[in-house]
Coordinates of C-alpha atoms in Angstrom, one line a residue:
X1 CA 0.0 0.0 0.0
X2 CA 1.4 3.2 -0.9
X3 CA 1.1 6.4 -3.2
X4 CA 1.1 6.2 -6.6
X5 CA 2.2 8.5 -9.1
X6 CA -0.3 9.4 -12.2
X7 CA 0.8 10.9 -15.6
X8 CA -0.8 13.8 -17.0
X9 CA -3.6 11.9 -18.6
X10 CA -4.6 10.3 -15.0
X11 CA -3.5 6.8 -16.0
X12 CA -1.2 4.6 -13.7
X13 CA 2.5 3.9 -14.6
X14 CA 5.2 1.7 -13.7
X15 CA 6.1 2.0 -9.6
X16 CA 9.2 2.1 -7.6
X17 CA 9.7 1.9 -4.1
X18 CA 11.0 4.8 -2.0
X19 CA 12.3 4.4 1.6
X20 CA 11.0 6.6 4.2
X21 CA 7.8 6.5 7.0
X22 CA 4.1 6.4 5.6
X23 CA 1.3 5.6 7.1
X24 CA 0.4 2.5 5.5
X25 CA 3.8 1.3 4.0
X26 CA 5.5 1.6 1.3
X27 CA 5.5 5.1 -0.6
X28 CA 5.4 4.7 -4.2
X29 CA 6.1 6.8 -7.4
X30 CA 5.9 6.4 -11.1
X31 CA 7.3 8.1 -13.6
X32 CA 7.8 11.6 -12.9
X33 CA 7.3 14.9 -15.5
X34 CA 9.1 17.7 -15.0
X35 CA 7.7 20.7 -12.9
X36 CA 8.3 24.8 -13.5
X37 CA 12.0 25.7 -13.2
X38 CA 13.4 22.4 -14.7
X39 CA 12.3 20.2 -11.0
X40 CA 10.2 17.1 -10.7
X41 CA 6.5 17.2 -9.9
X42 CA 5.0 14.5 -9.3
X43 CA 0.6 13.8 -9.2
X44 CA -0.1 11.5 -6.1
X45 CA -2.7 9.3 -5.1
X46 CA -3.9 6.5 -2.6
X47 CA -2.8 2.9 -4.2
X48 CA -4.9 0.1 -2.6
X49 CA -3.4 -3.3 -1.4
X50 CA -4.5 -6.2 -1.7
X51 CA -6.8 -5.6 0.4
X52 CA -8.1 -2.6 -1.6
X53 CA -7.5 -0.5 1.8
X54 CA -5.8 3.0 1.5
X55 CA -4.0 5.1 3.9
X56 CA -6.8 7.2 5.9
X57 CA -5.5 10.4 5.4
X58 CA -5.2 9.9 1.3
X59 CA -8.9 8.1 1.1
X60 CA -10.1 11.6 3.0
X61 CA -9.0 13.5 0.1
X62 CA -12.2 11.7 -1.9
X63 CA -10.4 11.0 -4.9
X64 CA -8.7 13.9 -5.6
X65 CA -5.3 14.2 -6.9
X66 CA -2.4 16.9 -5.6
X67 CA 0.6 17.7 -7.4
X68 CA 3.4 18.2 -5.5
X69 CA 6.5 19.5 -6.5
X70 CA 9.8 17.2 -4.4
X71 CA 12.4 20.1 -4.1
X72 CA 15.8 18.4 -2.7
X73 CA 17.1 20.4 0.3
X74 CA 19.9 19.8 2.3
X75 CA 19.7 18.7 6.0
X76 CA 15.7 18.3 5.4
X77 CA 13.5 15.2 5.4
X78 CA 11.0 16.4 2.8
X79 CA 10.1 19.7 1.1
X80 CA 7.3 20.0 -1.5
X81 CA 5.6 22.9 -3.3
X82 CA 1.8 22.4 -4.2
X83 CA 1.4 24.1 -7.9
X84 CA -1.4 25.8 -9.3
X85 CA -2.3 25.3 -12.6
X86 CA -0.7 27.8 -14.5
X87 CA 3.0 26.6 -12.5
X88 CA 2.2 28.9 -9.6
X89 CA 3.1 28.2 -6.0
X90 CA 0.0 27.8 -4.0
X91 CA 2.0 26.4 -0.8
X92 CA 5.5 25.5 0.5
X93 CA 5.4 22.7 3.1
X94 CA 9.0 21.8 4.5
X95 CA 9.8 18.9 7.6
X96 CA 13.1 19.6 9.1
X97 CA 13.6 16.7 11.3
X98 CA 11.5 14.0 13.3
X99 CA 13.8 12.1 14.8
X100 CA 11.9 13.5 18.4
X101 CA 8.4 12.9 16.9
X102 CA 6.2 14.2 13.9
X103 CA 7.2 17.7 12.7
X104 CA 4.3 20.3 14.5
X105 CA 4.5 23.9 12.3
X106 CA 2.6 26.8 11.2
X107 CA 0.1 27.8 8.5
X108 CA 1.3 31.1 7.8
X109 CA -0.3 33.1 5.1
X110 CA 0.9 36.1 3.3
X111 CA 2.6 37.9 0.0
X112 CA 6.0 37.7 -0.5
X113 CA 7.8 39.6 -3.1
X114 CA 8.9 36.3 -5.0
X115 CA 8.5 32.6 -4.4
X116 CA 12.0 32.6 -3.4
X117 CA 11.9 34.5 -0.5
X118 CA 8.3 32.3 0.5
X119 CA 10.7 29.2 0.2
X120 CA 13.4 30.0 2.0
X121 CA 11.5 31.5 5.3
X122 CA 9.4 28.2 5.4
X123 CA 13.0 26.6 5.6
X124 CA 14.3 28.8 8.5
X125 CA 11.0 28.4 10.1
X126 CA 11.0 24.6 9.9
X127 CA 14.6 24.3 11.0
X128 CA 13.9 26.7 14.2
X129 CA 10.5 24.9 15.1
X130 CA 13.1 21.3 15.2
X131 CA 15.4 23.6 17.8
X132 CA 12.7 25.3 19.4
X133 CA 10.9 21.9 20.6
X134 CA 13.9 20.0 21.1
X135 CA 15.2 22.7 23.5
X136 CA 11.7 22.2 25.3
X137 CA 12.4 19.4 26.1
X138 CA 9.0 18.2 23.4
X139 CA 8.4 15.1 21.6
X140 CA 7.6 16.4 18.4
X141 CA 9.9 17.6 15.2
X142 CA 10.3 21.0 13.1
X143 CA 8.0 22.0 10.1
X144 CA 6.2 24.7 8.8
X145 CA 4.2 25.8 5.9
X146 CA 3.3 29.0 4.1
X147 CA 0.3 30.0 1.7
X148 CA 2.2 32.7 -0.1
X149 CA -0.9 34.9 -1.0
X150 CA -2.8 37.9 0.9
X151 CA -5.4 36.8 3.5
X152 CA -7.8 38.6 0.9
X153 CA -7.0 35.7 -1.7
X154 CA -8.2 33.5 0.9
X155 CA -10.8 30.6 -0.1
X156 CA -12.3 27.4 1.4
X157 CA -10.7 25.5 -2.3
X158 CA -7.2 26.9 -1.6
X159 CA -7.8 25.9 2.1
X160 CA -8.6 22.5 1.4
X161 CA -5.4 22.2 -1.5
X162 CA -3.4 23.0 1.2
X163 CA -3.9 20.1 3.6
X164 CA -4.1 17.9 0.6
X165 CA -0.9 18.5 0.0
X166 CA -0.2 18.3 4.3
X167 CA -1.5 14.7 3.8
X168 CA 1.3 13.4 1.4
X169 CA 3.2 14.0 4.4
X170 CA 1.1 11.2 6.1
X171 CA 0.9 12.2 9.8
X172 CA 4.4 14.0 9.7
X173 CA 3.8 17.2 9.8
X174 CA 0.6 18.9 12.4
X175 CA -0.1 22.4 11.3
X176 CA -1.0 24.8 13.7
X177 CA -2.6 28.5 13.2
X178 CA 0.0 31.1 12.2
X179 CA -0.1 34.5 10.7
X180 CA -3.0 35.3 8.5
X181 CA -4.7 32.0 9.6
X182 CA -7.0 31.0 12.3
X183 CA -8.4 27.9 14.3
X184 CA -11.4 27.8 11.7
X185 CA -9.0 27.9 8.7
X186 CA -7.3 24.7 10.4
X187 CA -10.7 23.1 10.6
X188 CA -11.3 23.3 6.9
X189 CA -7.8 22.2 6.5
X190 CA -8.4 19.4 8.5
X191 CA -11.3 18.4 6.6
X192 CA -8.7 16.2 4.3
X193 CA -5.9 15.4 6.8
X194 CA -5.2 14.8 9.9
X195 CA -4.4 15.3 12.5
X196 CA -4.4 19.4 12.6
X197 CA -4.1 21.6 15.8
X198 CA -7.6 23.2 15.3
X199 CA -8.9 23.3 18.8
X200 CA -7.7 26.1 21.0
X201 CA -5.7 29.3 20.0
X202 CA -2.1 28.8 21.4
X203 CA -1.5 32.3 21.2
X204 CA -2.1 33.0 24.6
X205 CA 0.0 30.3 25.6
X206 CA 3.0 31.5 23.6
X207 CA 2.7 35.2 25.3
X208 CA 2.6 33.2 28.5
X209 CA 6.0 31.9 28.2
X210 CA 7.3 35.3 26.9
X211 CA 6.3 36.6 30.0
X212 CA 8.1 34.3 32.0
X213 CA 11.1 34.1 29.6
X214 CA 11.0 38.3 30.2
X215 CA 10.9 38.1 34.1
X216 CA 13.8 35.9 33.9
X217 CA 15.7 37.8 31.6
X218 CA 14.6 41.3 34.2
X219 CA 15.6 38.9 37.1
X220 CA 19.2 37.8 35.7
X221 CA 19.5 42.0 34.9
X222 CA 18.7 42.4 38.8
X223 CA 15.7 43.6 38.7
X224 CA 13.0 42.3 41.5
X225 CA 9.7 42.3 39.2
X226 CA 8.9 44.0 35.8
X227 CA 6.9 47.0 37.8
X228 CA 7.6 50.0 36.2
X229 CA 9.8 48.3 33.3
X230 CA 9.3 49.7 29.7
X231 CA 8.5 47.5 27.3
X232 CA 7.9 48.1 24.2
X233 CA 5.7 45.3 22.1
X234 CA 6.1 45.3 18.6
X235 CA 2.5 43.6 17.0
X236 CA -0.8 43.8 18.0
X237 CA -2.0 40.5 16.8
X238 CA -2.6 37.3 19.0
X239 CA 0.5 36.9 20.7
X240 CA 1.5 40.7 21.1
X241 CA -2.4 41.5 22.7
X242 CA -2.3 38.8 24.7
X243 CA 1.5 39.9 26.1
X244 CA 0.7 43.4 26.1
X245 CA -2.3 42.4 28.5
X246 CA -0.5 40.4 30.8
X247 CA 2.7 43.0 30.9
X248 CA 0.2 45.6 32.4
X249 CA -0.8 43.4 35.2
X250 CA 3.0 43.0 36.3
X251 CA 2.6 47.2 36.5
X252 CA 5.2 47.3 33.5
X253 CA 5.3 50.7 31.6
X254 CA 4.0 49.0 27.9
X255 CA 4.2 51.2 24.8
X256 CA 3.1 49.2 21.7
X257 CA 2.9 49.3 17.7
X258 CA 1.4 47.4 14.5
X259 CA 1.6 48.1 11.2
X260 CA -2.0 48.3 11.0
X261 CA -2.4 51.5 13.5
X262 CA -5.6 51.4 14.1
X263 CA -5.5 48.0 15.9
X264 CA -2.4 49.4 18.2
X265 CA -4.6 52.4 19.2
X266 CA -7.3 50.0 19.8
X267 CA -5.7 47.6 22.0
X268 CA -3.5 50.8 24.0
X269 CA -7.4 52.0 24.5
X270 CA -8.3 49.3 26.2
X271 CA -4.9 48.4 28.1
X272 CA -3.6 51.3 29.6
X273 CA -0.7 50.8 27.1
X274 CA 0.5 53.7 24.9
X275 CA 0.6 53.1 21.1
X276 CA 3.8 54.3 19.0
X277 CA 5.3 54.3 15.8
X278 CA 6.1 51.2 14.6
X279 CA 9.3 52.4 12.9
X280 CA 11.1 54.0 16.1
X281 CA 9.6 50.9 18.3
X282 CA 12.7 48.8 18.1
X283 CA 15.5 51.6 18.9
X284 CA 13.4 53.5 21.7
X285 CA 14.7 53.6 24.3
X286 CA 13.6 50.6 27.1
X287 CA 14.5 48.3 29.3
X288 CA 12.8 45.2 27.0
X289 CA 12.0 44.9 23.4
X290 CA 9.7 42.7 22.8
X291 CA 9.2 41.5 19.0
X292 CA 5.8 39.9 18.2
X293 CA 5.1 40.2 14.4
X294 CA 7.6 38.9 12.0
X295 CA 11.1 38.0 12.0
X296 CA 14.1 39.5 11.0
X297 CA 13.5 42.9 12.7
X298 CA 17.0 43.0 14.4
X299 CA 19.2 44.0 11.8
X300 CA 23.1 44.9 11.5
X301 CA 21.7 48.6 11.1
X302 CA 19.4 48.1 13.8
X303 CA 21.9 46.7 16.2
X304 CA 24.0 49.7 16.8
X305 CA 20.8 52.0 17.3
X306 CA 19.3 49.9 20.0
X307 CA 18.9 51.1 23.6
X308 CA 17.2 48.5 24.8
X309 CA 18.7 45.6 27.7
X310 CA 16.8 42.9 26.2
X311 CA 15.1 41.3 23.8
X312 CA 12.7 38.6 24.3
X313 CA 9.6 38.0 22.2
X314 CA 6.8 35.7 20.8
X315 CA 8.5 36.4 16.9
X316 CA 10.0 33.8 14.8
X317 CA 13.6 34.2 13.6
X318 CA 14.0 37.5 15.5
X319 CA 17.6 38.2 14.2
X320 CA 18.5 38.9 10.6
X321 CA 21.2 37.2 10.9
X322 CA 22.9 34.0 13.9
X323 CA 26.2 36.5 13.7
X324 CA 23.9 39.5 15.3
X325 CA 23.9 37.5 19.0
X326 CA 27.5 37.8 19.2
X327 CA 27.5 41.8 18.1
X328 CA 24.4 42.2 21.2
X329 CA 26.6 40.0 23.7
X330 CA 29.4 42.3 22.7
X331 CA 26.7 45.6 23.8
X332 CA 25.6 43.5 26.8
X333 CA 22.1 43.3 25.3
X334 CA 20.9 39.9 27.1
X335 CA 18.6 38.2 24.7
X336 CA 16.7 35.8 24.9
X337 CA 16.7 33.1 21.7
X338 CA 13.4 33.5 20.1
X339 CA 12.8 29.6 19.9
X340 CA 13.1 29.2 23.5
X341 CA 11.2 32.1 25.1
X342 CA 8.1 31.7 21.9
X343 CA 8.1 27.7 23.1
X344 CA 5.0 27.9 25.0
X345 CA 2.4 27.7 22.5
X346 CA 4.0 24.4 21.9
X347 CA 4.2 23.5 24.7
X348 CA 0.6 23.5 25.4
X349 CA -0.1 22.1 22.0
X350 CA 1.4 19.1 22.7
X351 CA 0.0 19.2 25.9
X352 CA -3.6 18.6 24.4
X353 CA -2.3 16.1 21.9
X354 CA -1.5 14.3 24.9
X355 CA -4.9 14.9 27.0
X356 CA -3.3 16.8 30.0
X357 CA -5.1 19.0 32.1
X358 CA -4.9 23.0 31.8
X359 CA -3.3 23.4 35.1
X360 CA -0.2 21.0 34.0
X361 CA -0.6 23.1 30.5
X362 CA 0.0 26.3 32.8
X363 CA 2.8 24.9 34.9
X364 CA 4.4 23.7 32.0
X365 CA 4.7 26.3 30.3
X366 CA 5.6 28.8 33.0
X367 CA 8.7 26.2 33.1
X368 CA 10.4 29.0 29.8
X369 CA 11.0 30.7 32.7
X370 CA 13.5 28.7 34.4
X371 CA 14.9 27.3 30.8
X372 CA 15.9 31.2 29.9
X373 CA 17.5 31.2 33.3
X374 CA 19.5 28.0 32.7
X375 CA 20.6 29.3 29.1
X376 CA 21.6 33.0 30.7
X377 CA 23.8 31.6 33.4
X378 CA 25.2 28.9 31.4
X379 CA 25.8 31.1 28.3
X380 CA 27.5 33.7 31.0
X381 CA 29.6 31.1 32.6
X382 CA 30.8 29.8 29.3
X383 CA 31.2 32.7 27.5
X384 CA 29.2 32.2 24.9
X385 CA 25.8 33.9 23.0
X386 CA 22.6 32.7 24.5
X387 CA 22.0 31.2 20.8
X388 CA 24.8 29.0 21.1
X389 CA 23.5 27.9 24.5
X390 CA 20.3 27.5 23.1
X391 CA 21.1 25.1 20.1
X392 CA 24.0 23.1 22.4
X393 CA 21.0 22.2 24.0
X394 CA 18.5 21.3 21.2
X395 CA 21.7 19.6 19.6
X396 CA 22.8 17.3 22.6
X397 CA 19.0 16.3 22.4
X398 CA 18.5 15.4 18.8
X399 CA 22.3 13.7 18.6
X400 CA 20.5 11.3 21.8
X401 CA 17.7 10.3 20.0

């Protein structure tokens, strides 16, 4: 029982086996024809055995076929690109590594200047999502996914395309929410795959753990509590709200931006908080800097305009580039690697996977606390970035398993 691959007239060809997990067996392919850019595509679909069953997540599809486009990358298990018709990309799916367990990752959806740039920040996304859980201490691997269109292109078809092209992966890669998506665009998704995260929003769970990961970080800078700290949030979406709220309960000093205005001023409005420009956020001056939106904010011209003492956020990929932790250990900026302070939506993801209670959800994921700790002293001792700390410890992990 496996997958078979289909010409371009729908009729069966020759098979081959190909070595790798699937959920029913063997994974097979027939002959291939070749995809935009010179690359092989290949159209998949459920092969009975001789039983006539079919893996459960391919017989979902109800006879549909997906063509998915194999694009070889090194250090990753599997990377595919779901075409449109005219050669477009419709998605990027990409699993890092499961050697820890099936790959959990985003659905993120936005434009991106070219398909390019969509490819290669699903690949640093995967590759921290592998680091990010192993450093937790989680049984689950690194993935991620991207829709590279606006949230106005969005439509129940392109949806559904999506997860069938998640279900080639056969239970190795669990999409979660991510930017431009939401727990009822998982539900559609999951409508031809499984399993999806699609029940609660672990936003609230990730801000969670950035405010423990910050209290850590204020602690290790000697001071008692975060009242009267400035923080300045950059984002206003799920994570960023939900930090900015709990912030103000701790008495901190919380300015805020978005690049949609309006929904800064909204959420200061209600918060206490004060919104700002989102373009003098990151080099205000503060005592914590708090990236929530996209990645890549800190910058080698940002770097030596900061007057912040850390940074800790709920953003992916925070730093342009790995070289910038050395340049902020140099300024004594203590920061806090983004795929360790951003674990606790995770955390508590895999905590309902597994049927545990809230409360150990909570308690678990308050734990970001005392790993930032760990990786501060440890990093300070050794004389090293909080990065390298951080991925010694994912490493040592993943080389064990």
């Amino acid at each position: 029982m496996g997958l078979r691959a289909l010409p371009d007239d729908g009729r069966e060809t020759g098979r081959h086996d190909l070595p790798g997990p699937g959920a029913g067996g063997r994974r097979e392919l027939g002959r291939a024809r070749r995809g935009p850019r010179g690359t092989v595509a290949r159209r998949w679909r459920a092969v009975p055995d001789r039983r006539g069953r079919v893996p459960a997540q391919i017989a979902r599809k109800g006879g549909g076929n997906v063509t998915v486009e194999e694009v070889s990358v090194d250090g990753f298990e599997r990377v595919v690109i779901d075409r449109g018709p005219a050669g477009e990309a419709r998605s990027i799916i990409a699993v890092h590594d499961t050697r820890l367990g099936p790959a959990l990752g985003g659905v993120r959806m936005r434009p991106y200047p070219n398909e390019s740039d969509a490819v290669s920040e699903c690949l640093a996304l995967a590759r921290a999502m592998t680091v990010k859980a192993a450093a937790a201490g989680l049984d689950l691997g690194g993935g991620w996914s991207i829709i590279p269109a606006d949230t106005a292109e969005k439509t129940p078809e392109r949806l559904l395309s999506h997860g069938r092209a998640i279900a080639t992966f056969d239970g190795r890669f669990i999409p979660v929410n991510d930017v431009g998506t939401d727990q009822a665009d998982l539900r559609e998704i999951g409508k031809v795959t499984s399993p999806v995260c699609a029940q609660d929003d672990p936003s609230p769970w990730t801000a969670l753990g950035v405010a423990a990961g910050i209290k850590a970080c204020a602690e290790f800078s000697g001071r008692a509590d975060l009242k009267g700290a400035r923080i300045g949030v950059q984002g206003a979406g799920h994570v960023g709200s939900a930090l900015v709220r709990l912030l103000i309960r701790e008495g901190a000093d919380v300015t805020v931006s978005d690049v949609d205005e309006d929904r800064a001023v909204s959420l200061a409005a209600e918060t206490g908080a004060m919104a700002v420009d989102p373009d003098t956020l990151p080099t205000s001056e503060l005592d914590v800097f708090a990236p929530c939106a996209l990645g890549g904010v800190v910058t080698p011209d940002v770097v030596p305009a900061l007057r912040c003492r850390i940074i800790a956020g709920g953003a992916n990929n925070v730093l342009a580039t790995p070289e910038l932790a050395d340049e902020l250990r140099k300024r004594r900026i203590i920061y806090a690697p983004d795929f360790c302070v951003n674990s606790g939506g995770v955390i508590f993801l895999q905590s309902q996977l597994r049927g545990l209670s809230e409360e150990t959800a909570r308690d678990q994921v308050q734990g970001v606390g005392t790993t930032i700790s760990e990786l501060l002293a440890h990093a300070e001792t050794n004389r090293v970035t909080t990065s390298q700390a951080a991925n010694d410890l994912a490493q040592n992990r993943l080389d064990a398993a």
